[in-house]
């Protein structure tokens, strides 16, 4: 995909976010705040009986990059195990978004990743 298609994909996720909801029953719940703008995001994960992500959702507000990133991340983590979730790194989020992220927007791009990481820390 070229950068234009990635941009369209980001706008599509922003306008029609996937899995934007809270989970009443969850195994992992974490939160993150973008210190630059104050936007907050919560990330929820529920595992199935095989220990794979059955549901992943998020709630929160923010710019297109943060909201699209969260929406994409809920899709990306489906079927992952706890160990696989722990191996996710910021680079995975940047590849998922697929556009150049300036240093000033890094906190936006990584907001959902940080919320998930916060939940994983408390899951232990
Ligand atoms: Fe607030 Fe991007 S401007 S998350």
PDB file of C-alpha atoms and ligand atoms in Angstrom:
ATOM      1  CA  UNK A   1       0.000   0.000   0.000  1.00  0.00           C
ATOM      2  CA  UNK A   2       1.260   3.463  -0.708  1.00  0.00           C
ATOM      3  CA  UNK A   3       1.024   6.288   1.807  1.00  0.00           C
ATOM      4  CA  UNK A   4      -2.213   7.654   0.291  1.00  0.00           C
ATOM      5  CA  UNK A   5      -3.955   4.321   0.837  1.00  0.00           C
ATOM      6  CA  UNK A   6      -2.683   4.178   4.400  1.00  0.00           C
ATOM      7  CA  UNK A   7      -4.032   7.691   4.961  1.00  0.00           C
ATOM      8  CA  UNK A   8      -7.427   6.663   3.589  1.00  0.00           C
ATOM      9  CA  UNK A   9      -7.376   3.595   5.808  1.00  0.00           C
ATOM     10  CA  UNK A  10      -6.636   5.786   8.844  1.00  0.00           C
ATOM     11  CA  UNK A  11      -9.529   8.114   8.009  1.00  0.00           C
ATOM     12  CA  UNK A  12     -11.820   5.158   7.479  1.00  0.00           C
ATOM     13  CA  UNK A  13     -10.963   3.723  10.910  1.00  0.00           C
ATOM     14  CA  UNK A  14     -11.350   7.199  12.439  1.00  0.00           C
ATOM     15  CA  UNK A  15     -14.816   7.694  10.932  1.00  0.00           C
ATOM     16  CA  UNK A  16     -15.957   4.120  11.553  1.00  0.00           C
ATOM     17  CA  UNK A  17     -13.913   2.842  14.482  1.00  0.00           C
ATOM     18  CA  UNK A  18     -13.906  -0.894  15.065  1.00  0.00           C
ATOM     19  CA  UNK A  19     -14.650  -2.222  18.544  1.00  0.00           C
ATOM     20  CA  UNK A  20     -15.172   1.165  20.191  1.00  0.00           C
ATOM     21  CA  UNK A  21     -16.907   0.044  23.348  1.00  0.00           C
ATOM     22  CA  UNK A  22     -16.189  -0.963  26.935  1.00  0.00           C
ATOM     23  CA  UNK A  23     -16.135  -4.613  28.000  1.00  0.00           C
ATOM     24  CA  UNK A  24     -18.032  -5.390  31.208  1.00  0.00           C
ATOM     25  CA  UNK A  25     -16.096  -8.614  31.586  1.00  0.00           C
ATOM     26  CA  UNK A  26     -12.423  -8.427  30.678  1.00  0.00           C
ATOM     27  CA  UNK A  27      -9.034  -9.897  31.551  1.00  0.00           C
ATOM     28  CA  UNK A  28      -6.937  -6.854  30.733  1.00  0.00           C
ATOM     29  CA  UNK A  29      -7.913  -3.212  31.189  1.00  0.00           C
ATOM     30  CA  UNK A  30      -5.453  -0.397  30.880  1.00  0.00           C
ATOM     31  CA  UNK A  31      -5.435   3.312  30.353  1.00  0.00           C
ATOM     32  CA  UNK A  32      -3.207   5.876  28.759  1.00  0.00           C
ATOM     33  CA  UNK A  33      -3.057   9.648  28.597  1.00  0.00           C
ATOM     34  CA  UNK A  34      -1.394  11.655  25.902  1.00  0.00           C
ATOM     35  CA  UNK A  35       0.455  14.185  28.038  1.00  0.00           C
ATOM     36  CA  UNK A  36       0.763  16.536  25.071  1.00  0.00           C
ATOM     37  CA  UNK A  37      -2.970  17.058  24.482  1.00  0.00           C
ATOM     38  CA  UNK A  38      -4.647  15.429  27.483  1.00  0.00           C
ATOM     39  CA  UNK A  39      -6.597  12.871  25.438  1.00  0.00           C
ATOM     40  CA  UNK A  40      -7.270   9.620  27.273  1.00  0.00           C
ATOM     41  CA  UNK A  41      -7.899   6.098  26.072  1.00  0.00           C
ATOM     42  CA  UNK A  42      -8.829   2.803  27.715  1.00  0.00           C
ATOM     43  CA  UNK A  43      -8.118  -0.601  26.200  1.00  0.00           C
ATOM     44  CA  UNK A  44      -9.890  -3.847  27.122  1.00  0.00           C
ATOM     45  CA  UNK A  45      -9.004  -7.457  26.288  1.00  0.00           C
ATOM     46  CA  UNK A  46     -10.878 -10.684  26.952  1.00  0.00           C
ATOM     47  CA  UNK A  47      -9.206 -14.050  26.363  1.00  0.00           C
ATOM     48  CA  UNK A  48     -10.993 -17.215  25.273  1.00  0.00           C
ATOM     49  CA  UNK A  49     -10.529 -20.576  27.013  1.00  0.00           C
ATOM     50  CA  UNK A  50      -7.442 -21.263  24.872  1.00  0.00           C
ATOM     51  CA  UNK A  51      -5.791 -18.080  26.112  1.00  0.00           C
ATOM     52  CA  UNK A  52      -6.201 -16.199  22.837  1.00  0.00           C
ATOM     53  CA  UNK A  53      -7.709 -12.732  22.516  1.00  0.00           C
ATOM     54  CA  UNK A  54     -11.409 -13.192  21.833  1.00  0.00           C
ATOM     55  CA  UNK A  55     -12.408  -9.542  22.174  1.00  0.00           C
ATOM     56  CA  UNK A  56     -10.441  -6.317  22.220  1.00  0.00           C
ATOM     57  CA  UNK A  57     -12.110  -2.944  22.557  1.00  0.00           C
ATOM     58  CA  UNK A  58     -11.257   0.651  23.350  1.00  0.00           C
ATOM     59  CA  UNK A  59     -12.915   3.809  24.593  1.00  0.00           C
ATOM     60  CA  UNK A  60     -11.655   7.340  24.505  1.00  0.00           C
ATOM     61  CA  UNK A  61     -11.275  10.418  22.433  1.00  0.00           C
ATOM     62  CA  UNK A  62      -8.490  11.911  20.439  1.00  0.00           C
ATOM     63  CA  UNK A  63      -7.253  12.792  16.996  1.00  0.00           C
ATOM     64  CA  UNK A  64      -7.558  10.643  13.871  1.00  0.00           C
ATOM     65  CA  UNK A  65      -4.199   8.949  14.391  1.00  0.00           C
ATOM     66  CA  UNK A  66      -4.918   7.957  17.990  1.00  0.00           C
ATOM     67  CA  UNK A  67      -8.441   6.752  17.253  1.00  0.00           C
ATOM     68  CA  UNK A  68      -7.534   4.940  14.053  1.00  0.00           C
ATOM     69  CA  UNK A  69      -4.513   3.399  15.773  1.00  0.00           C
ATOM     70  CA  UNK A  70      -6.714   2.096  18.585  1.00  0.00           C
ATOM     71  CA  UNK A  71      -9.287   0.740  16.149  1.00  0.00           C
ATOM     72  CA  UNK A  72      -6.581  -1.043  14.123  1.00  0.00           C
ATOM     73  CA  UNK A  73      -4.950  -2.380  17.264  1.00  0.00           C
ATOM     74  CA  UNK A  74      -8.202  -4.013  18.411  1.00  0.00           C
ATOM     75  CA  UNK A  75      -8.286  -5.868  15.067  1.00  0.00           C
ATOM     76  CA  UNK A  76      -4.582  -6.719  15.121  1.00  0.00           C
ATOM     77  CA  UNK A  77      -4.542  -8.334  18.572  1.00  0.00           C
ATOM     78  CA  UNK A  78      -7.486 -10.705  17.949  1.00  0.00           C
ATOM     79  CA  UNK A  79      -6.302 -14.288  18.326  1.00  0.00           C
ATOM     80  CA  UNK A  80      -3.018 -13.320  20.001  1.00  0.00           C
ATOM     81  CA  UNK A  81      -1.822 -14.958  23.197  1.00  0.00           C
ATOM     82  CA  UNK A  82      -0.717 -13.033  26.281  1.00  0.00           C
ATOM     83  CA  UNK A  83       2.943 -13.647  25.371  1.00  0.00           C
ATOM     84  CA  UNK A  84       2.353 -12.319  21.868  1.00  0.00           C
ATOM     85  CA  UNK A  85       0.685  -9.190  23.262  1.00  0.00           C
ATOM     86  CA  UNK A  86       3.719  -8.595  25.445  1.00  0.00           C
ATOM     87  CA  UNK A  87       5.995  -8.786  22.405  1.00  0.00           C
ATOM     88  CA  UNK A  88       4.220  -5.934  20.634  1.00  0.00           C
ATOM     89  CA  UNK A  89       6.472  -2.913  20.247  1.00  0.00           C
ATOM     90  CA  UNK A  90       6.011   0.681  19.062  1.00  0.00           C
ATOM     91  CA  UNK A  91       7.446  -0.336  15.672  1.00  0.00           C
ATOM     92  CA  UNK A  92       4.471  -2.670  15.147  1.00  0.00           C
ATOM     93  CA  UNK A  93       2.102   0.244  15.668  1.00  0.00           C
ATOM     94  CA  UNK A  94       3.990   2.455  13.216  1.00  0.00           C
ATOM     95  CA  UNK A  95       3.940  -0.308  10.571  1.00  0.00           C
ATOM     96  CA  UNK A  96       0.250  -0.827  11.178  1.00  0.00           C
ATOM     97  CA  UNK A  97      -0.470   2.885  10.623  1.00  0.00           C
ATOM     98  CA  UNK A  98       1.832   2.870   7.603  1.00  0.00           C
ATOM     99  CA  UNK A  99       2.448   6.614   7.366  1.00  0.00           C
ATOM    100  CA  UNK A 100       5.337   8.723   8.534  1.00  0.00           C
ATOM    101  CA  UNK A 101       4.714   9.710  12.145  1.00  0.00           C
ATOM    102  CA  UNK A 102       6.541  12.857  13.161  1.00  0.00           C
ATOM    103  CA  UNK A 103       8.028  12.927  16.676  1.00  0.00           C
ATOM    104  CA  UNK A 104       5.272  15.371  17.673  1.00  0.00           C
ATOM    105  CA  UNK A 105       2.597  12.798  16.820  1.00  0.00           C
ATOM    106  CA  UNK A 106       4.287   9.799  18.438  1.00  0.00           C
ATOM    107  CA  UNK A 107       2.181  10.165  21.591  1.00  0.00           C
ATOM    108  CA  UNK A 108      -0.965  10.083  19.434  1.00  0.00           C
ATOM    109  CA  UNK A 109       0.143   7.017  17.480  1.00  0.00           C
ATOM    110  CA  UNK A 110       1.161   5.127  20.617  1.00  0.00           C
ATOM    111  CA  UNK A 111      -1.766   6.073  22.866  1.00  0.00           C
ATOM    112  CA  UNK A 112      -3.622   2.751  22.463  1.00  0.00           C
ATOM    113  CA  UNK A 113      -0.372   0.764  22.661  1.00  0.00           C
ATOM    114  CA  UNK A 114       0.426   2.493  25.967  1.00  0.00           C
ATOM    115  CA  UNK A 115      -3.064   1.800  27.294  1.00  0.00           C
ATOM    116  CA  UNK A 116      -2.698  -1.871  26.369  1.00  0.00           C
ATOM    117  CA  UNK A 117       0.801  -2.023  27.899  1.00  0.00           C
ATOM    118  CA  UNK A 118      -0.539  -0.462  31.089  1.00  0.00           C
ATOM    119  CA  UNK A 119      -3.227  -3.171  31.247  1.00  0.00           C
ATOM    120  CA  UNK A 120      -0.677  -5.925  30.649  1.00  0.00           C
ATOM    121  CA  UNK A 121       1.471  -4.591  33.481  1.00  0.00           C
ATOM    122  CA  UNK A 122      -1.452  -4.795  35.886  1.00  0.00           C
ATOM    123  CA  UNK A 123      -2.463  -8.227  34.579  1.00  0.00           C
ATOM    124  CA  UNK A 124       0.667  -9.839  36.049  1.00  0.00           C
TER     125      UNK A 124
HETATM  126 FE1  LIG B   1      -4.727  14.060  21.329  1.00  0.00          FE
HETATM  127 FE2  LIG B   1      -3.616  13.032  19.141  1.00  0.00          FE
HETATM  128  S1  LIG B   1      -4.026  15.130  19.575  1.00  0.00           S
HETATM  129  S2  LIG B   1      -4.295  12.003  20.874  1.00  0.00           S
END
